[in-house]
JSON list of C-alpha atoms in Angstrom, two decimals:
[
{"chain": "A", "resi": 279, "resn": "MET", "atom": "CA", "xyz": [-14.26, -55.87, 4.54]},
{"chain": "A", "resi": 280, "resn": "GLU", "atom": "CA", "xyz": [-12.74, -55.73, 8.25]},
{"chain": "A", "resi": 281, "resn": "ALA", "atom": "CA", "xyz": [-10.05, -57.20, 7.17]},
{"chain": "A", "resi": 282, "resn": "THR", "atom": "CA", "xyz": [-9.48, -54.13, 3.84]},
{"chain": "A", "resi": 283, "resn": "LYS", "atom": "CA", "xyz": [-9.80, -51.05, 7.11]},
{"chain": "A", "resi": 284, "resn": "PRO", "atom": "CA", "xyz": [-6.39, -52.08, 8.07]},
{"chain": "A", "resi": 285, "resn": "LYS", "atom": "CA", "xyz": [-4.73, -51.66, 4.68]},
{"chain": "A", "resi": 286, "resn": "ARG", "atom": "CA", "xyz": [-6.71, -48.72, 3.97]},
{"chain": "A", "resi": 287, "resn": "GLU", "atom": "CA", "xyz": [-5.50, -47.00, 6.72]},
{"chain": "A", "resi": 288, "resn": "ALA", "atom": "CA", "xyz": [-1.98, -48.10, 5.81]},
{"chain": "A", "resi": 289, "resn": "GLU", "atom": "CA", "xyz": [-2.25, -46.42, 2.53]},
{"chain": "A", "resi": 290, "resn": "LEU", "atom": "CA", "xyz": [-4.14, -43.16, 4.25]},
{"chain": "A", "resi": 291, "resn": "LYS", "atom": "CA", "xyz": [-0.77, -42.98, 6.57]},
{"chain": "A", "resi": 292, "resn": "GLU", "atom": "CA", "xyz": [1.16, -43.91, 3.73]},
{"chain": "A", "resi": 293, "resn": "LEU", "atom": "CA", "xyz": [-0.22, -41.05, 1.66]},
{"chain": "A", "resi": 294, "resn": "GLU", "atom": "CA", "xyz": [0.39, -38.74, 3.95]},
{"chain": "A", "resi": 295, "resn": "ASN", "atom": "CA", "xyz": [3.53, -39.09, 5.06]},
{"chain": "A", "resi": 296, "resn": "ILE", "atom": "CA", "xyz": [4.53, -38.50, 1.06]},
{"chain": "A", "resi": 297, "resn": "VAL", "atom": "CA", "xyz": [1.71, -34.95, 0.94]},
{"chain": "A", "resi": 298, "resn": "LYS", "atom": "CA", "xyz": [4.55, -33.17, 4.68]},
{"chain": "A", "resi": 299, "resn": "LYS", "atom": "CA", "xyz": [7.19, -34.98, 2.50]},
{"chain": "A", "resi": 300, "resn": "TYR", "atom": "CA", "xyz": [7.02, -32.78, -1.08]},
{"chain": "A", "resi": 301, "resn": "GLU", "atom": "CA", "xyz": [4.74, -30.41, 1.06]},
{"chain": "A", "resi": 302, "resn": "THR", "atom": "CA", "xyz": [4.13, -27.18, -1.78]},
{"chain": "A", "resi": 303, "resn": "THR", "atom": "CA", "xyz": [1.83, -25.43, -0.26]},
{"chain": "A", "resi": 304, "resn": "ALA", "atom": "CA", "xyz": [2.22, -22.77, 2.89]},
{"chain": "A", "resi": 305, "resn": "LYS", "atom": "CA", "xyz": [0.26, -19.36, 3.36]},
{"chain": "A", "resi": 306, "resn": "ILE", "atom": "CA", "xyz": [1.97, -17.03, 5.75]},
{"chain": "A", "resi": 307, "resn": "HIS", "atom": "CA", "xyz": [0.25, -13.31, 6.83]},
{"chain": "A", "resi": 308, "resn": "TRP", "atom": "CA", "xyz": [1.32, -10.71, 8.46]},
{"chain": "A", "resi": 309, "resn": "ASN", "atom": "CA", "xyz": [-0.23, -6.98, 8.69]},
{"chain": "A", "resi": 310, "resn": "ASN", "atom": "CA", "xyz": [-2.13, -6.97, 5.47]},
{"chain": "A", "resi": 311, "resn": "ASP", "atom": "CA", "xyz": [0.54, -8.98, 3.67]},
{"chain": "A", "resi": 312, "resn": "GLU", "atom": "CA", "xyz": [0.35, -12.29, 2.98]},
{"chain": "A", "resi": 313, "resn": "LEU", "atom": "CA", "xyz": [3.68, -15.32, 1.48]},
{"chain": "A", "resi": 314, "resn": "GLU", "atom": "CA", "xyz": [2.11, -18.15, -0.01]},
{"chain": "A", "resi": 315, "resn": "LEU", "atom": "CA", "xyz": [3.99, -21.37, -1.21]},
{"chain": "A", "resi": 316, "resn": "ALA", "atom": "CA", "xyz": [1.55, -22.80, -4.22]},
{"chain": "A", "resi": 317, "resn": "LEU", "atom": "CA", "xyz": [3.15, -25.71, -5.40]},
{"chain": "A", "resi": 318, "resn": "ASP", "atom": "CA", "xyz": [5.15, -24.42, -8.21]},
{"chain": "A", "resi": 319, "resn": "LYS", "atom": "CA", "xyz": [5.26, -19.96, -7.03]},
{"chain": "A", "resi": 320, "resn": "VAL", "atom": "CA", "xyz": [6.12, -18.38, -4.14]},
{"chain": "A", "resi": 321, "resn": "ILE", "atom": "CA", "xyz": [3.21, -15.56, -4.09]},
{"chain": "A", "resi": 322, "resn": "ILE", "atom": "CA", "xyz": [3.58, -12.23, -2.63]},
{"chain": "A", "resi": 323, "resn": "ARG", "atom": "CA", "xyz": [0.51, -10.17, -1.85]},
{"chain": "A", "resi": 324, "resn": "LYS", "atom": "CA", "xyz": [0.54, -6.76, -0.40]},
{"chain": "A", "resi": 325, "resn": "ARG", "atom": "CA", "xyz": [-2.38, -4.27, 0.43]},
{"chain": "A", "resi": 326, "resn": "GLY", "atom": "CA", "xyz": [-2.49, -1.06, 1.51]},
{"chain": "A", "resi": 327, "resn": "TRP", "atom": "CA", "xyz": [-1.58, 2.43, 1.35]},
{"chain": "A", "resi": 328, "resn": "VAL", "atom": "CA", "xyz": [1.61, 2.11, 3.63]},
{"chain": "A", "resi": 329, "resn": "ASN", "atom": "CA", "xyz": [2.57, -0.28, 0.77]},
{"chain": "A", "resi": 330, "resn": "ALA", "atom": "CA", "xyz": [1.50, 1.24, -2.03]},
{"chain": "A", "resi": 331, "resn": "LEU", "atom": "CA", "xyz": [3.25, 4.66, -1.14]},
{"chain": "A", "resi": 332, "resn": "ALA", "atom": "CA", "xyz": [7.00, 1.97, -0.14]},
{"chain": "A", "resi": 333, "resn": "SER", "atom": "CA", "xyz": [6.55, 0.30, -3.42]},
{"chain": "A", "resi": 334, "resn": "GLY", "atom": "CA", "xyz": [4.55, 1.32, -5.18]},
{"chain": "A", "resi": 335, "resn": "MET", "atom": "CA", "xyz": [2.65, -1.96, -5.43]},
{"chain": "A", "resi": 336, "resn": "ASN", "atom": "CA", "xyz": [-0.79, -2.77, -4.31]},
{"chain": "A", "resi": 337, "resn": "GLY", "atom": "CA", "xyz": [-2.11, -6.09, -5.58]},
{"chain": "A", "resi": 338, "resn": "GLU", "atom": "CA", "xyz": [0.23, -9.32, -6.15]},
{"chain": "A", "resi": 339, "resn": "ARG", "atom": "CA", "xyz": [3.78, -10.43, -7.31]},
{"chain": "A", "resi": 340, "resn": "ILE", "atom": "CA", "xyz": [4.03, -13.65, -8.33]},
{"chain": "A", "resi": 341, "resn": "ILE", "atom": "CA", "xyz": [7.82, -15.48, -9.25]},
{"chain": "A", "resi": 342, "resn": "LEU", "atom": "CA", "xyz": [8.12, -18.92, -10.62]},
{"chain": "A", "resi": 343, "resn": "ILE", "atom": "CA", "xyz": [10.50, -21.13, -8.05]},
{"chain": "A", "resi": 344, "resn": "SER", "atom": "CA", "xyz": [12.38, -22.38, -11.42]},
{"chain": "A", "resi": 345, "resn": "SER", "atom": "CA", "xyz": [12.63, -18.91, -12.14]},
{"chain": "A", "resi": 346, "resn": "ILE", "atom": "CA", "xyz": [14.32, -18.04, -8.36]},
{"chain": "A", "resi": 347, "resn": "THR", "atom": "CA", "xyz": [18.19, -17.21, -8.75]},
{"chain": "A", "resi": 348, "resn": "ALA", "atom": "CA", "xyz": [18.32, -16.89, -4.34]},
{"chain": "A", "resi": 349, "resn": "MET", "atom": "CA", "xyz": [16.87, -15.79, -1.33]},
{"chain": "A", "resi": 350, "resn": "GLN", "atom": "CA", "xyz": [17.60, -13.71, 1.60]},
{"chain": "A", "resi": 351, "resn": "LEU", "atom": "CA", "xyz": [16.99, -14.30, 4.95]},
{"chain": "A", "resi": 352, "resn": "LYS", "atom": "CA", "xyz": [16.70, -11.48, 7.64]},
{"chain": "A", "resi": 353, "resn": "PRO", "atom": "CA", "xyz": [15.23, -12.68, 10.91]},
{"chain": "A", "resi": 354, "resn": "ALA", "atom": "CA", "xyz": [13.42, -9.99, 12.87]},
{"chain": "A", "resi": 355, "resn": "GLY", "atom": "CA", "xyz": [14.50, -8.75, 15.55]},
{"chain": "A", "resi": 356, "resn": "MET", "atom": "CA", "xyz": [12.97, -6.85, 19.05]},
{"chain": "A", "resi": 357, "resn": "LEU", "atom": "CA", "xyz": [12.97, -3.77, 16.98]},
{"chain": "A", "resi": 358, "resn": "THR", "atom": "CA", "xyz": [13.26, -4.24, 13.11]},
{"chain": "A", "resi": 359, "resn": "PRO", "atom": "CA", "xyz": [11.34, -6.34, 10.48]},
{"chain": "A", "resi": 360, "resn": "GLY", "atom": "CA", "xyz": [13.29, -9.24, 9.16]},
{"chain": "A", "resi": 361, "resn": "TYR", "atom": "CA", "xyz": [12.93, -10.14, 5.42]},
{"chain": "A", "resi": 362, "resn": "ILE", "atom": "CA", "xyz": [12.62, -12.75, 2.67]},
{"chain": "A", "resi": 363, "resn": "LEU", "atom": "CA", "xyz": [13.36, -11.63, -0.82]},
{"chain": "A", "resi": 364, "resn": "PHE", "atom": "CA", "xyz": [14.07, -13.55, -3.69]},
{"chain": "A", "resi": 365, "resn": "SER", "atom": "CA", "xyz": [16.35, -13.03, -7.02]},
{"chain": "A", "resi": 366, "resn": "TYR", "atom": "CA", "xyz": [15.39, -13.81, -10.60]},
{"chain": "A", "resi": 367, "resn": "ALA", "atom": "CA", "xyz": [17.10, -13.07, -13.87]},
{"chain": "A", "resi": 368, "resn": "GLY", "atom": "CA", "xyz": [15.95, -9.90, -14.49]},
{"chain": "A", "resi": 369, "resn": "SER", "atom": "CA", "xyz": [15.35, -9.27, -11.11]},
{"chain": "A", "resi": 370, "resn": "LYS", "atom": "CA", "xyz": [16.88, -5.33, -9.59]},
{"chain": "A", "resi": 371, "resn": "PRO", "atom": "CA", "xyz": [19.62, -6.21, -7.55]},
{"chain": "A", "resi": 372, "resn": "PHE", "atom": "CA", "xyz": [19.35, -5.69, -4.26]},
{"chain": "A", "resi": 373, "resn": "MET", "atom": "CA", "xyz": [21.60, -3.45, -2.03]},
{"chain": "A", "resi": 374, "resn": "GLY", "atom": "CA", "xyz": [20.79, -2.62, 1.41]},
{"chain": "A", "resi": 375, "resn": "GLY", "atom": "CA", "xyz": [19.04, -2.95, 4.69]},
{"chain": "A", "resi": 376, "resn": "VAL", "atom": "CA", "xyz": [15.50, -2.95, 5.70]},
{"chain": "A", "resi": 377, "resn": "TRP", "atom": "CA", "xyz": [14.12, -0.17, 4.62]},
{"chain": "A", "resi": 378, "resn": "GLU", "atom": "CA", "xyz": [15.36, -0.92, 1.11]},
{"chain": "A", "resi": 379, "resn": "ALA", "atom": "CA", "xyz": [13.70, -4.07, 1.22]},
{"chain": "A", "resi": 380, "resn": "THR", "atom": "CA", "xyz": [10.21, -2.48, 2.32]},
{"chain": "A", "resi": 381, "resn": "GLN", "atom": "CA", "xyz": [10.49, -1.39, -1.73]},
{"chain": "A", "resi": 382, "resn": "ASP", "atom": "CA", "xyz": [11.42, -3.95, -3.29]},
{"chain": "A", "resi": 383, "resn": "PRO", "atom": "CA", "xyz": [8.22, -6.09, -4.51]},
{"chain": "A", "resi": 384, "resn": "ASP", "atom": "CA", "xyz": [10.24, -9.00, -4.03]},
{"chain": "A", "resi": 385, "resn": "THR", "atom": "CA", "xyz": [10.24, -9.04, -0.64]},
{"chain": "A", "resi": 386, "resn": "PHE", "atom": "CA", "xyz": [8.09, -9.72, 1.98]},
{"chain": "A", "resi": 387, "resn": "LEU", "atom": "CA", "xyz": [8.22, -8.02, 5.54]},
{"chain": "A", "resi": 388, "resn": "PHE", "atom": "CA", "xyz": [8.13, -9.97, 8.83]},
{"chain": "A", "resi": 389, "resn": "GLY", "atom": "CA", "xyz": [8.15, -9.67, 12.76]},
{"chain": "A", "resi": 390, "resn": "ARG", "atom": "CA", "xyz": [9.27, -11.85, 15.10]},
{"chain": "A", "resi": 391, "resn": "GLU", "atom": "CA", "xyz": [6.52, -13.93, 16.00]},
{"chain": "A", "resi": 392, "resn": "LEU", "atom": "CA", "xyz": [7.54, -15.39, 12.30]},
{"chain": "A", "resi": 393, "resn": "ASN", "atom": "CA", "xyz": [10.62, -16.50, 11.91]},
{"chain": "A", "resi": 394, "resn": "ASN", "atom": "CA", "xyz": [10.42, -20.17, 12.23]},
{"chain": "A", "resi": 395, "resn": "GLN", "atom": "CA", "xyz": [7.83, -19.95, 9.50]},
{"chain": "A", "resi": 396, "resn": "VAL", "atom": "CA", "xyz": [9.28, -18.07, 7.59]},
{"chain": "A", "resi": 397, "resn": "THR", "atom": "CA", "xyz": [12.20, -20.35, 7.89]},
{"chain": "A", "resi": 398, "resn": "ASP", "atom": "CA", "xyz": [10.47, -22.80, 7.70]},
{"chain": "A", "resi": 399, "resn": "PHE", "atom": "CA", "xyz": [9.31, -21.44, 4.11]},
{"chain": "A", "resi": 400, "resn": "LYS", "atom": "CA", "xyz": [12.54, -21.33, 2.56]},
{"chain": "A", "resi": 401, "resn": "VAL", "atom": "CA", "xyz": [13.05, -24.35, 3.69]},
{"chain": "A", "resi": 402, "resn": "LYS", "atom": "CA", "xyz": [10.16, -25.44, 0.93]},
{"chain": "A", "resi": 403, "resn": "VAL", "atom": "CA", "xyz": [11.56, -23.31, -1.89]},
{"chain": "A", "resi": 404, "resn": "GLU", "atom": "CA", "xyz": [14.55, -24.73, -1.08]},
{"chain": "A", "resi": 405, "resn": "LYS", "atom": "CA", "xyz": [13.91, -28.47, -1.15]},
{"chain": "A", "resi": 406, "resn": "ILE", "atom": "CA", "xyz": [11.38, -27.96, -4.11]},
{"chain": "A", "resi": 407, "resn": "MET", "atom": "CA", "xyz": [14.44, -25.94, -6.38]},
{"chain": "A", "resi": 408, "resn": "ARG", "atom": "CA", "xyz": [16.41, -28.84, -5.43]},
{"chain": "A", "resi": 409, "resn": "ASP", "atom": "CA", "xyz": [14.04, -31.56, -6.62]},
{"chain": "A", "resi": 410, "resn": "SER", "atom": "CA", "xyz": [13.34, -29.68, -9.63]}
]
């Protein structure tokens, strides 16, 4: 029985490495909003009256990764929020900066403290897109 314990631990370690390599989940929160990577889709959840006024959206937007044609990432600065915008066939073309991003339902806004997390999120989505 003791002889199989190292073998099981090695198998568990190998599985953990596979999961890390192909990690397909992530969740980022900022203010009332949430950006989630759930296997084969990106989910943007916008909540609160500010979002309802700005973009007329108060709920969630689900975008299949297989339909994403482009992602645009603008890191947050000292005074301005950053955003990540997802484009796909049929989505309206993005023509602008932060103000326009606040009104786009396919955009997640975030503060400076989340720059690295959102960059990692984008890298994960790109990896899934490449591997598909």
